[in-house]
Tab-separated table of C-alpha atoms and ligand atoms in Angstrom:
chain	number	residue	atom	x	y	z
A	8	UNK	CA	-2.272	12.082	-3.054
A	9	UNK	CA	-4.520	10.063	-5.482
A	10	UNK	CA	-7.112	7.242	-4.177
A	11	UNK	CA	-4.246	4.927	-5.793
A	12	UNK	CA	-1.727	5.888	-3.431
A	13	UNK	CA	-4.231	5.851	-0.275
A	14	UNK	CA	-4.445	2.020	-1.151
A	15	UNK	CA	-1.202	1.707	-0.899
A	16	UNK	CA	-0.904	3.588	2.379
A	17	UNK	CA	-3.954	0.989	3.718
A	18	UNK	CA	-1.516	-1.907	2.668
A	19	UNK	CA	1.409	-0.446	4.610
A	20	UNK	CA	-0.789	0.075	7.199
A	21	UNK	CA	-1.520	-3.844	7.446
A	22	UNK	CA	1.858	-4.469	6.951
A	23	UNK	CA	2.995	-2.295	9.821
A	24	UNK	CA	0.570	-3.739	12.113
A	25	UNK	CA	1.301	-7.236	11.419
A	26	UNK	CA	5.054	-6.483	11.867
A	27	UNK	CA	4.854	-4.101	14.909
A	28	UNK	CA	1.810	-6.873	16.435
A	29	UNK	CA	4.710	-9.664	16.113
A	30	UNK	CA	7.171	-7.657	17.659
A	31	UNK	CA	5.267	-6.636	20.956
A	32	UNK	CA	5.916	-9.044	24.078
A	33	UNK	CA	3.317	-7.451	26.489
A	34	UNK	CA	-0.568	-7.260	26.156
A	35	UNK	CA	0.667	-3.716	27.392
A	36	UNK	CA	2.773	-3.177	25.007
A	37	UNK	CA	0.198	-4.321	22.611
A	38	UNK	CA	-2.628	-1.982	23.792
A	39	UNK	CA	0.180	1.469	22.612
A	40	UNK	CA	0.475	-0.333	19.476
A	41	UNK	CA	-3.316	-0.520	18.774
A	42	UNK	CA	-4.125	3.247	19.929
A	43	UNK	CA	-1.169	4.569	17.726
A	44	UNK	CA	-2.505	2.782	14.952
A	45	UNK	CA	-6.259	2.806	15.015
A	46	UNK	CA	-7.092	5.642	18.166
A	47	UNK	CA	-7.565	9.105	17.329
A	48	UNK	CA	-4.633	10.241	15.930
A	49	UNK	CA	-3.614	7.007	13.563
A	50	UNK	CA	-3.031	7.849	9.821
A	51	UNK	CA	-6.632	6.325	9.825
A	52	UNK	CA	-7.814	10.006	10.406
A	53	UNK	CA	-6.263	11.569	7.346
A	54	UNK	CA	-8.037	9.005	5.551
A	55	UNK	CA	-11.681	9.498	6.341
A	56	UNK	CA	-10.573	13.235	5.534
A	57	UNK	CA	-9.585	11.750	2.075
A	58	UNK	CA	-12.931	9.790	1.411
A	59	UNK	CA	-15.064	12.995	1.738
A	60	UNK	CA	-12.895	14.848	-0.667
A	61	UNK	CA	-13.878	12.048	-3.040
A	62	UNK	CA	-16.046	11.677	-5.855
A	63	UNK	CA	-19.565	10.147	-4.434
A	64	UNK	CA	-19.718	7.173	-6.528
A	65	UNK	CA	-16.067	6.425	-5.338
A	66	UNK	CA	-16.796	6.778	-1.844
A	67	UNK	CA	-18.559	3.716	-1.179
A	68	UNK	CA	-15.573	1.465	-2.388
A	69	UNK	CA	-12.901	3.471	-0.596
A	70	UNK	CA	-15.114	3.727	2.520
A	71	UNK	CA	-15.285	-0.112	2.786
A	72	UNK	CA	-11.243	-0.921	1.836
A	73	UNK	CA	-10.468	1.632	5.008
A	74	UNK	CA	-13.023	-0.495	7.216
A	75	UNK	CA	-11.804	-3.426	5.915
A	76	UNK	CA	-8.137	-2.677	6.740
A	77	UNK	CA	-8.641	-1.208	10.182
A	78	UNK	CA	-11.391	-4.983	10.892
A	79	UNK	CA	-8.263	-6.829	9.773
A	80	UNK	CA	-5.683	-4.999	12.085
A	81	UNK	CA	-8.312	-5.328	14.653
A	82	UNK	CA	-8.644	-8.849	14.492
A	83	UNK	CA	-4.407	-9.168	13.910
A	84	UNK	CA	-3.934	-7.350	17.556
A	85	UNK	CA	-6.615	-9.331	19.176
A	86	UNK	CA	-5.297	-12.642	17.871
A	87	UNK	CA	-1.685	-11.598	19.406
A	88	UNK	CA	-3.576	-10.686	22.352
A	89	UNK	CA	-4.944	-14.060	22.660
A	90	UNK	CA	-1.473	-16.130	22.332
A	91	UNK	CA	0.669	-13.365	24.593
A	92	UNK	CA	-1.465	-14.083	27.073
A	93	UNK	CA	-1.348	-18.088	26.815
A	94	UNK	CA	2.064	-18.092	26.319
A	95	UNK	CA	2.521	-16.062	30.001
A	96	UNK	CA	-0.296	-18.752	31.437
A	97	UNK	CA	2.170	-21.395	30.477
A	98	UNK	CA	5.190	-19.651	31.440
A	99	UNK	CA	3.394	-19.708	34.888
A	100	UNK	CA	2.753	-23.646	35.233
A	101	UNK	CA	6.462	-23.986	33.995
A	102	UNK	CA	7.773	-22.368	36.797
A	103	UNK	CA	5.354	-24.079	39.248
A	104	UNK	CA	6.268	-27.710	37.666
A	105	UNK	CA	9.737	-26.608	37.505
A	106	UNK	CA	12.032	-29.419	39.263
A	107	UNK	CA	15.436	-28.804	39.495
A	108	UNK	CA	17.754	-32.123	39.956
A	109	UNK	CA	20.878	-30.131	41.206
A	110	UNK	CA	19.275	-28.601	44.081
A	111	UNK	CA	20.402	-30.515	47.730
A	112	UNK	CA	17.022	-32.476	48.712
A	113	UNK	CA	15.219	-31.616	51.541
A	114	UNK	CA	16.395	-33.226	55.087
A	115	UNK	CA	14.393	-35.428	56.574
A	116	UNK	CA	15.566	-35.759	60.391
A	117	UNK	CA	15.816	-39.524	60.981
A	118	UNK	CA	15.203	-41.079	64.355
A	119	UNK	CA	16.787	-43.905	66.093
A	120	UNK	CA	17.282	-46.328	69.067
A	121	UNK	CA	18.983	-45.450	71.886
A	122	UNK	CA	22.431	-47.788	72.003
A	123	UNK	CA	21.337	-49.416	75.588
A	124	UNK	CA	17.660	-50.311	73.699
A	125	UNK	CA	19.876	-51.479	70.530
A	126	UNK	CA	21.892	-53.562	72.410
A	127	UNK	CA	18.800	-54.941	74.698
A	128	UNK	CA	16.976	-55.871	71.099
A	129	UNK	CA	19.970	-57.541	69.768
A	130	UNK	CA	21.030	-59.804	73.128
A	131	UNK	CA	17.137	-60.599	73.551
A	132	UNK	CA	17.416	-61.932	69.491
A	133	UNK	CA	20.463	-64.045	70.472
A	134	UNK	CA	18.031	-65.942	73.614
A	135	UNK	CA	14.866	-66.455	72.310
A	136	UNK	CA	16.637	-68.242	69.687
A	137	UNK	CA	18.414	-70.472	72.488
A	138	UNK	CA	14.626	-70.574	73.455
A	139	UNK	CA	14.972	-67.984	76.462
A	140	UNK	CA	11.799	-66.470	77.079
A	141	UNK	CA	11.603	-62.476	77.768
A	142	UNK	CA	10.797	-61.769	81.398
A	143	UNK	CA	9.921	-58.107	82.834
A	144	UNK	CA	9.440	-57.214	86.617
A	145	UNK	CA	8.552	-54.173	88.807
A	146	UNK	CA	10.690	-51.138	89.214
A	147	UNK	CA	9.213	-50.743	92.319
A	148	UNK	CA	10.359	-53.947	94.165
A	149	UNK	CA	9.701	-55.347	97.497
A	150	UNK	CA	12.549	-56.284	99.765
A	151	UNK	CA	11.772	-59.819	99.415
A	152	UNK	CA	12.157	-60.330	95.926
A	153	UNK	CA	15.299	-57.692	95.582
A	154	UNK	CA	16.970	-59.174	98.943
A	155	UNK	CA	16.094	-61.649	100.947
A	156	UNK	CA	14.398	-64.210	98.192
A	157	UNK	CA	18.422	-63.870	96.731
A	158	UNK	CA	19.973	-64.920	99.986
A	159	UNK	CA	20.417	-61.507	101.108
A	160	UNK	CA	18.791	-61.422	104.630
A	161	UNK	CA	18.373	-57.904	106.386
A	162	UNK	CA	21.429	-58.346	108.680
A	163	UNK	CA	23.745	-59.567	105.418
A	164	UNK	CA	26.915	-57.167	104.533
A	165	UNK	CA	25.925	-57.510	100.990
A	166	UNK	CA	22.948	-55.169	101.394
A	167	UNK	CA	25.875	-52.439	101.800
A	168	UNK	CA	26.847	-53.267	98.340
A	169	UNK	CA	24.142	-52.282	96.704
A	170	UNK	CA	23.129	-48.523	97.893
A	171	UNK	CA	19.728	-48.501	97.852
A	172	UNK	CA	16.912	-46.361	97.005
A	173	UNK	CA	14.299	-46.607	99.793
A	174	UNK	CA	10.629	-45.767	99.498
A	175	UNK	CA	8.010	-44.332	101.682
A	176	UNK	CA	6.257	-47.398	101.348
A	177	UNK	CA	8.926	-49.582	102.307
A	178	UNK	CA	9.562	-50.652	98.781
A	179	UNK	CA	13.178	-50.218	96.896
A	180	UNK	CA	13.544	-49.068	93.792
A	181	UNK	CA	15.406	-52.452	92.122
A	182	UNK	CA	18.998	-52.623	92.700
A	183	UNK	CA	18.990	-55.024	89.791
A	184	UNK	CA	17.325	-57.002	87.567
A	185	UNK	CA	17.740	-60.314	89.957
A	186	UNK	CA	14.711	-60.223	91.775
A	187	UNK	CA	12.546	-61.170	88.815
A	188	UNK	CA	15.044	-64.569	89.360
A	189	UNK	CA	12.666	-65.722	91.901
A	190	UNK	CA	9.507	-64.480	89.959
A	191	UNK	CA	9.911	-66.318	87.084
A	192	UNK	CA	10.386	-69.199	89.216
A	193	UNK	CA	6.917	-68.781	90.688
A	194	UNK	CA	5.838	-67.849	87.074
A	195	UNK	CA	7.352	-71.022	85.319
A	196	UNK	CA	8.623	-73.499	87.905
A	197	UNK	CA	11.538	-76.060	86.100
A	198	UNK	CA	13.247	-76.621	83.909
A	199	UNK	CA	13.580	-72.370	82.945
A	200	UNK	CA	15.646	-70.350	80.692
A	201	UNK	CA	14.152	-66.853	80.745
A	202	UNK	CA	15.884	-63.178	79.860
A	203	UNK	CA	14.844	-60.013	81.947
A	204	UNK	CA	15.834	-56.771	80.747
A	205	UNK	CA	15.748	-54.088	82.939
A	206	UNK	CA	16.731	-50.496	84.020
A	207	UNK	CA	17.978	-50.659	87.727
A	208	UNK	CA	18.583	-48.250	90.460
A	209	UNK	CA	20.935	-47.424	93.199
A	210	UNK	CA	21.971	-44.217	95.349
A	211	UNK	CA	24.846	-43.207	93.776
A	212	UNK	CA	26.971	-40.181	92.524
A	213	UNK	CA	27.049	-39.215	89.015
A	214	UNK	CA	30.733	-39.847	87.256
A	215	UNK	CA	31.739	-40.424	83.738
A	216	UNK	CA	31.524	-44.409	85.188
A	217	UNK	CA	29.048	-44.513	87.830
A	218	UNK	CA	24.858	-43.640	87.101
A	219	UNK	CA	22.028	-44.045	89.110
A	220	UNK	CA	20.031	-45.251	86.808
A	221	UNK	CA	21.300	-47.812	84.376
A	222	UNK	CA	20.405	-51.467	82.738
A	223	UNK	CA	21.109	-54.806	82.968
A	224	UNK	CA	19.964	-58.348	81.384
A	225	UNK	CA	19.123	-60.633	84.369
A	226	UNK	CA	19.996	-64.941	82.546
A	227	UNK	CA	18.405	-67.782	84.275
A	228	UNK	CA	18.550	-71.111	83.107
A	229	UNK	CA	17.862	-74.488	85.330
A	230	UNK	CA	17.364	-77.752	83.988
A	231	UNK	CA	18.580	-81.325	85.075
A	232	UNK	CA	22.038	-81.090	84.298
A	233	UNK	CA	23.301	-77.297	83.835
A	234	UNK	CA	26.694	-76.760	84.805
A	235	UNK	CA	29.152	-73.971	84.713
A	236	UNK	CA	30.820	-75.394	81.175
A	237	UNK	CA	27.277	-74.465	79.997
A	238	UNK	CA	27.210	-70.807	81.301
A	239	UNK	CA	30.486	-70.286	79.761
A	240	UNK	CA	30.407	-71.149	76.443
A	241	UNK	CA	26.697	-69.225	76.659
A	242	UNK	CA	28.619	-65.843	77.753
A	243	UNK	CA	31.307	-66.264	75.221
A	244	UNK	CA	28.725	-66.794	72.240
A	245	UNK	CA	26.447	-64.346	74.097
A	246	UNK	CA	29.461	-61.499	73.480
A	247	UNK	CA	31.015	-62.266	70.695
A	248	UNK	CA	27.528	-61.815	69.046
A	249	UNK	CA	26.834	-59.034	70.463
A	250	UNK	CA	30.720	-57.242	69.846
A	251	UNK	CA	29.695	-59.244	66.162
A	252	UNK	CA	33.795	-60.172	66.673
A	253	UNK	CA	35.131	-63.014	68.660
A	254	UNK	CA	35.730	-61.327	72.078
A	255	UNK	CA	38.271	-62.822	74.656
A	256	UNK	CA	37.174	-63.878	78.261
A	257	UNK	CA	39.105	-64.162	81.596
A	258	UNK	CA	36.802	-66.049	84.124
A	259	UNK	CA	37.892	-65.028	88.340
A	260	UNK	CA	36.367	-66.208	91.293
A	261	UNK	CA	33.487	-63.669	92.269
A	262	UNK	CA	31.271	-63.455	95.382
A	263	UNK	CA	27.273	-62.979	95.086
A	264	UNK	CA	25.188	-64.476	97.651
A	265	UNK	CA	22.423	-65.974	95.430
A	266	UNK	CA	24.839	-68.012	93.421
A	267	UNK	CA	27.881	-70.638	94.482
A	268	UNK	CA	29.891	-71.141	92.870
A	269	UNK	CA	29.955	-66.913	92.362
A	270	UNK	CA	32.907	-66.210	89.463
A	271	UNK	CA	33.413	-62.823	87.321
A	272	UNK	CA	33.269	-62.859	83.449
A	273	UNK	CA	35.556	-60.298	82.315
A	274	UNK	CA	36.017	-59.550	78.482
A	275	UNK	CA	38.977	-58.121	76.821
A	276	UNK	CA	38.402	-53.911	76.372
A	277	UNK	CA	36.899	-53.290	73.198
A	278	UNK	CA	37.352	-49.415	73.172
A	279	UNK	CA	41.292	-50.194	73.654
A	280	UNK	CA	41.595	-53.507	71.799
A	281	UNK	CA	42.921	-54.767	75.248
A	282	UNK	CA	46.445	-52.394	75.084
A	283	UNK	CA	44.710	-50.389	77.972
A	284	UNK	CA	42.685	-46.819	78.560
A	285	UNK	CA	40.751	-44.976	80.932
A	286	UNK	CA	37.781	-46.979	80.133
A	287	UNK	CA	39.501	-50.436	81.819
A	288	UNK	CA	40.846	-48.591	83.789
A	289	UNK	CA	44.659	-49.206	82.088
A	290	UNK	CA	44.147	-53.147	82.672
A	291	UNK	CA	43.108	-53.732	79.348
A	292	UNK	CA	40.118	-55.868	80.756
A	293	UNK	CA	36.444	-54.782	81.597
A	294	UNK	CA	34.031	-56.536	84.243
A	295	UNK	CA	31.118	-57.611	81.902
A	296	UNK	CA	29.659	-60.494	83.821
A	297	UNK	CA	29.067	-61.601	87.070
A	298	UNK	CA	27.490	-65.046	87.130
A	299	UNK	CA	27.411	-68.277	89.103
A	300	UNK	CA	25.161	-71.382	89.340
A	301	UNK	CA	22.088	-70.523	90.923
A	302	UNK	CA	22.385	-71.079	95.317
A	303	UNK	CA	20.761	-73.799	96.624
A	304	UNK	CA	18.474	-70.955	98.904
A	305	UNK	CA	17.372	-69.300	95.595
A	306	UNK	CA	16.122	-72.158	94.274
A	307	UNK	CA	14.324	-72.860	97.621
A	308	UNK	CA	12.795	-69.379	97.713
A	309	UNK	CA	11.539	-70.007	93.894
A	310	UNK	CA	9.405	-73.250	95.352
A	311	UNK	CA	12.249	-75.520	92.636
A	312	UNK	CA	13.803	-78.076	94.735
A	313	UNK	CA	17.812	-77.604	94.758
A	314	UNK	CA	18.229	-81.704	94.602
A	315	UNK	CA	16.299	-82.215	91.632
A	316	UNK	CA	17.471	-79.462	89.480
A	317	UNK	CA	20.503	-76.753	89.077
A	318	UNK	CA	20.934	-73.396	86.950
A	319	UNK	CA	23.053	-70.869	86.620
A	320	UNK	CA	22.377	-67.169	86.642
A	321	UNK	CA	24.069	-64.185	84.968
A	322	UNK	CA	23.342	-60.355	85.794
A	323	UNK	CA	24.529	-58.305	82.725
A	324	UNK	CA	25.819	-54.830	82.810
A	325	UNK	CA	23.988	-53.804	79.356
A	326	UNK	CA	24.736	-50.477	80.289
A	327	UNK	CA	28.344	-51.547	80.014
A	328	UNK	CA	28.106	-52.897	76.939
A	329	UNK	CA	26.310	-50.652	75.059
A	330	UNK	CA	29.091	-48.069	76.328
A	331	UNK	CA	31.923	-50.594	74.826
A	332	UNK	CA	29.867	-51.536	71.625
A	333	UNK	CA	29.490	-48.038	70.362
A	334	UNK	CA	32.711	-46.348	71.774
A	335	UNK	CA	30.604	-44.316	74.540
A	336	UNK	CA	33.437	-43.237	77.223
A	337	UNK	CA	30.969	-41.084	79.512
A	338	UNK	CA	28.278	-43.063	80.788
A	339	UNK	CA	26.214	-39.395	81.492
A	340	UNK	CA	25.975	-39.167	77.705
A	341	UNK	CA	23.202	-41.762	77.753
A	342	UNK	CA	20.465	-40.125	80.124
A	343	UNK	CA	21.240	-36.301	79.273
A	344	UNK	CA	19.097	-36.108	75.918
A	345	UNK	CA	21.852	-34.848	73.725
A	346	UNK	CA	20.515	-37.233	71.009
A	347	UNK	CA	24.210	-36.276	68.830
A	348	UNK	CA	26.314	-39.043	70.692
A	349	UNK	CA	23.767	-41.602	70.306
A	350	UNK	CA	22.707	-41.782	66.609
A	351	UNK	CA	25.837	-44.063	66.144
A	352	UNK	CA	23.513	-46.655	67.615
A	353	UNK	CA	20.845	-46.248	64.791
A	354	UNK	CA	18.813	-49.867	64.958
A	355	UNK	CA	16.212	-50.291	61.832
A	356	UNK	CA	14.533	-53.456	63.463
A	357	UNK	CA	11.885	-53.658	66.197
A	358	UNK	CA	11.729	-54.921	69.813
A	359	UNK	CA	11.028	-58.451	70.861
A	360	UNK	CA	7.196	-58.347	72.746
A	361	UNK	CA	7.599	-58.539	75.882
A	362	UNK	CA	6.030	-62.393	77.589
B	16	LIG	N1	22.702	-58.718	90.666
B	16	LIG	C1	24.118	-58.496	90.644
B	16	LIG	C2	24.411	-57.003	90.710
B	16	LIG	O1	23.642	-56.225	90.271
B	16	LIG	C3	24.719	-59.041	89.378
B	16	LIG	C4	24.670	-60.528	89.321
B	16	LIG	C5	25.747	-61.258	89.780
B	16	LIG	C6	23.591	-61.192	88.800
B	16	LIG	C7	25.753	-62.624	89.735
B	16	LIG	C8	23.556	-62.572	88.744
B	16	LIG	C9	24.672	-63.284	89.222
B	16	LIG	O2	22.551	-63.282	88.243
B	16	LIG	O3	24.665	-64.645	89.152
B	16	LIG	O4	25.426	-56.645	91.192
């Protein structure tokens, strides 16, 4: 081979390393490139052999085209060095940033109101825009306040009624929310309208119908003239708010000794549309509200004077309603933590402070 053709072979030589440089996709891949052609044995070797079999004065040219070649494959492998390993940095944030839109987004669990606290919220919206205050009372009651202040002396039948939790102390646990009747009458004197949610007590056995523990609204209102037209058309806007349908009433005669006239608000089943089910027991009518106008005795007991002014009172099974609202048929469902049968009651707004 003449010097001539050992040019050319330098020239190949680029031209291999800028194609086979191009065609690697690893800085691995890059480094077995580089060795084969500029380590030990590259066709680099066979021309150093070349340059010594050369003329002297020609030695010096040929000497500096080889070391020119092999700086400019050098720099070739290092600058695909440089942008193999930028374009894997990248490939890296890519994956990180990658957002894909088809994938199911993540579940958040949502919490909610318990239907008897959704149901409280909504009836205590309906009063305090009648301009009811919201009342609360102890859990803990005395006897005077649950009994006797409500015309219920110690030797009355009506005590049997209402199966009571006795304390140690000689306090009840509430039998209902009536007793705070007779506080709020200290509280306020008259004229009154005031709204006392409550959870109540009494020694019962557990059933799909009965509890002991449950929750009613306690209604008192007493001004100059209330009579029982008034209470009415209160419990029939009172429902039909609440059912957020117009609901249909049957009013019955009803005994409670801290109101006289006593009568029975019953409301048309709204789990049965009326037709009858094991809910109303197949009469197609539930017992929602047991009201009266307020007995002369209670009003005594609450320091108002029974000449001067009259009320009427309501005790509301919210319990009841929240049952009938949302289509709950065992009334166990509500106190056993299972929170799956009561996330149909899922309330977005806040409570009412209580006064
Ligand atoms: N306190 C009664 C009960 O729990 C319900 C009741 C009936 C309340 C008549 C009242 C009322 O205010 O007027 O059985």
């Amino acid at each position: 081979m003449n010097t001539n053709s050992h040019h050319e072979e330098l020239q190949r030589l680029e031209q291999e390393a800028s194609s086979r440089a191009g065609a690697v996709q690893s800085a691995e891949e890059l480094r077995r490139v580089e060795s084969s052609l500029l380590g030990k044995d590259s066709p680099f070797g066979g021309l150093l052999k070349h340059l010594k079999s050369l003329p002297p004065e020609q030695r010096g040219a040929f000497g500096q085209a080889v070391n020119g070649a092999k700086a400019r494959i050098k720099a070739l492998l290092e600058e695909r060095l440089a942008a193999l390993e930028s374009a894997a940095a990248r490939t890296e944030d890519d994956a990180a940033r990658a957002f894909d839109p088809t994938l199911p987004g993540a579940q958040r669990p949502l919490g909610s109101v318990h239907p008897v606290t959704a149901v409280q919220w909504e009836i205590e919206r309906i009063f305090v825009r009648l301009g009811f205050t919201i009342e609360a009372g102890p859990e803990m009651e005395s006897e005077h306040y649950n009994f006797e202040a409500l015309n219920i002396p110690a030797d009355h039948p009506a005590r049997d009624m209402q199966d009571t939790f006795w304390l140690k102390n000689g306090k009840v646990l509430r039998t209902h929310t009536s007793p705070v009747q007779v506080r709020a009458m200290h509280k306020f004197g008259a004229p009154l309208r005031t709204l006392v949610p409550g959870r109540c007590f009494r020694y019962e056995t557990i059933d799909a119908s009965h509890e002991n523990t449950f929750h009613q609204v306690e209604g008192l209102m007493i001004d100059r003239d209330i009579s029982i037209a008034n209470l009415i058309a209160l419990a029939k806007l009172l429902l039909s708010e609440v059912m957020h349908r117009e609901v249909e009433l049957r009013i019955r005669p009803g005994y409670f000794p801290f109101v006289e006239p006593g009568i029975e608000i019953d409301m048309n089943c709204q789990i049965c549309g009326g037709k009858g089910c094991p809910t109303c027991k197949h009469s197609g009518w539930v017992e929602i509200l047991p009201c009266g106008m307020v007995h002369p005795n209670v009003l005594r007991a609450g320091r108002i004077d029974p000449e001067a002014w009259t009320g009427f009172a309501f005790g509301l099974g919210l319990t009841r309603l929240a049952m009938m609202k949302y289509g709950i048929r065992d009334i166990r469902v509500l106190n056993a933590g299972d929170l799956r049968p009561l996330v149909g009651a899922r309330r977005l707004t806040g409570p009412i402070i209580k006064g």
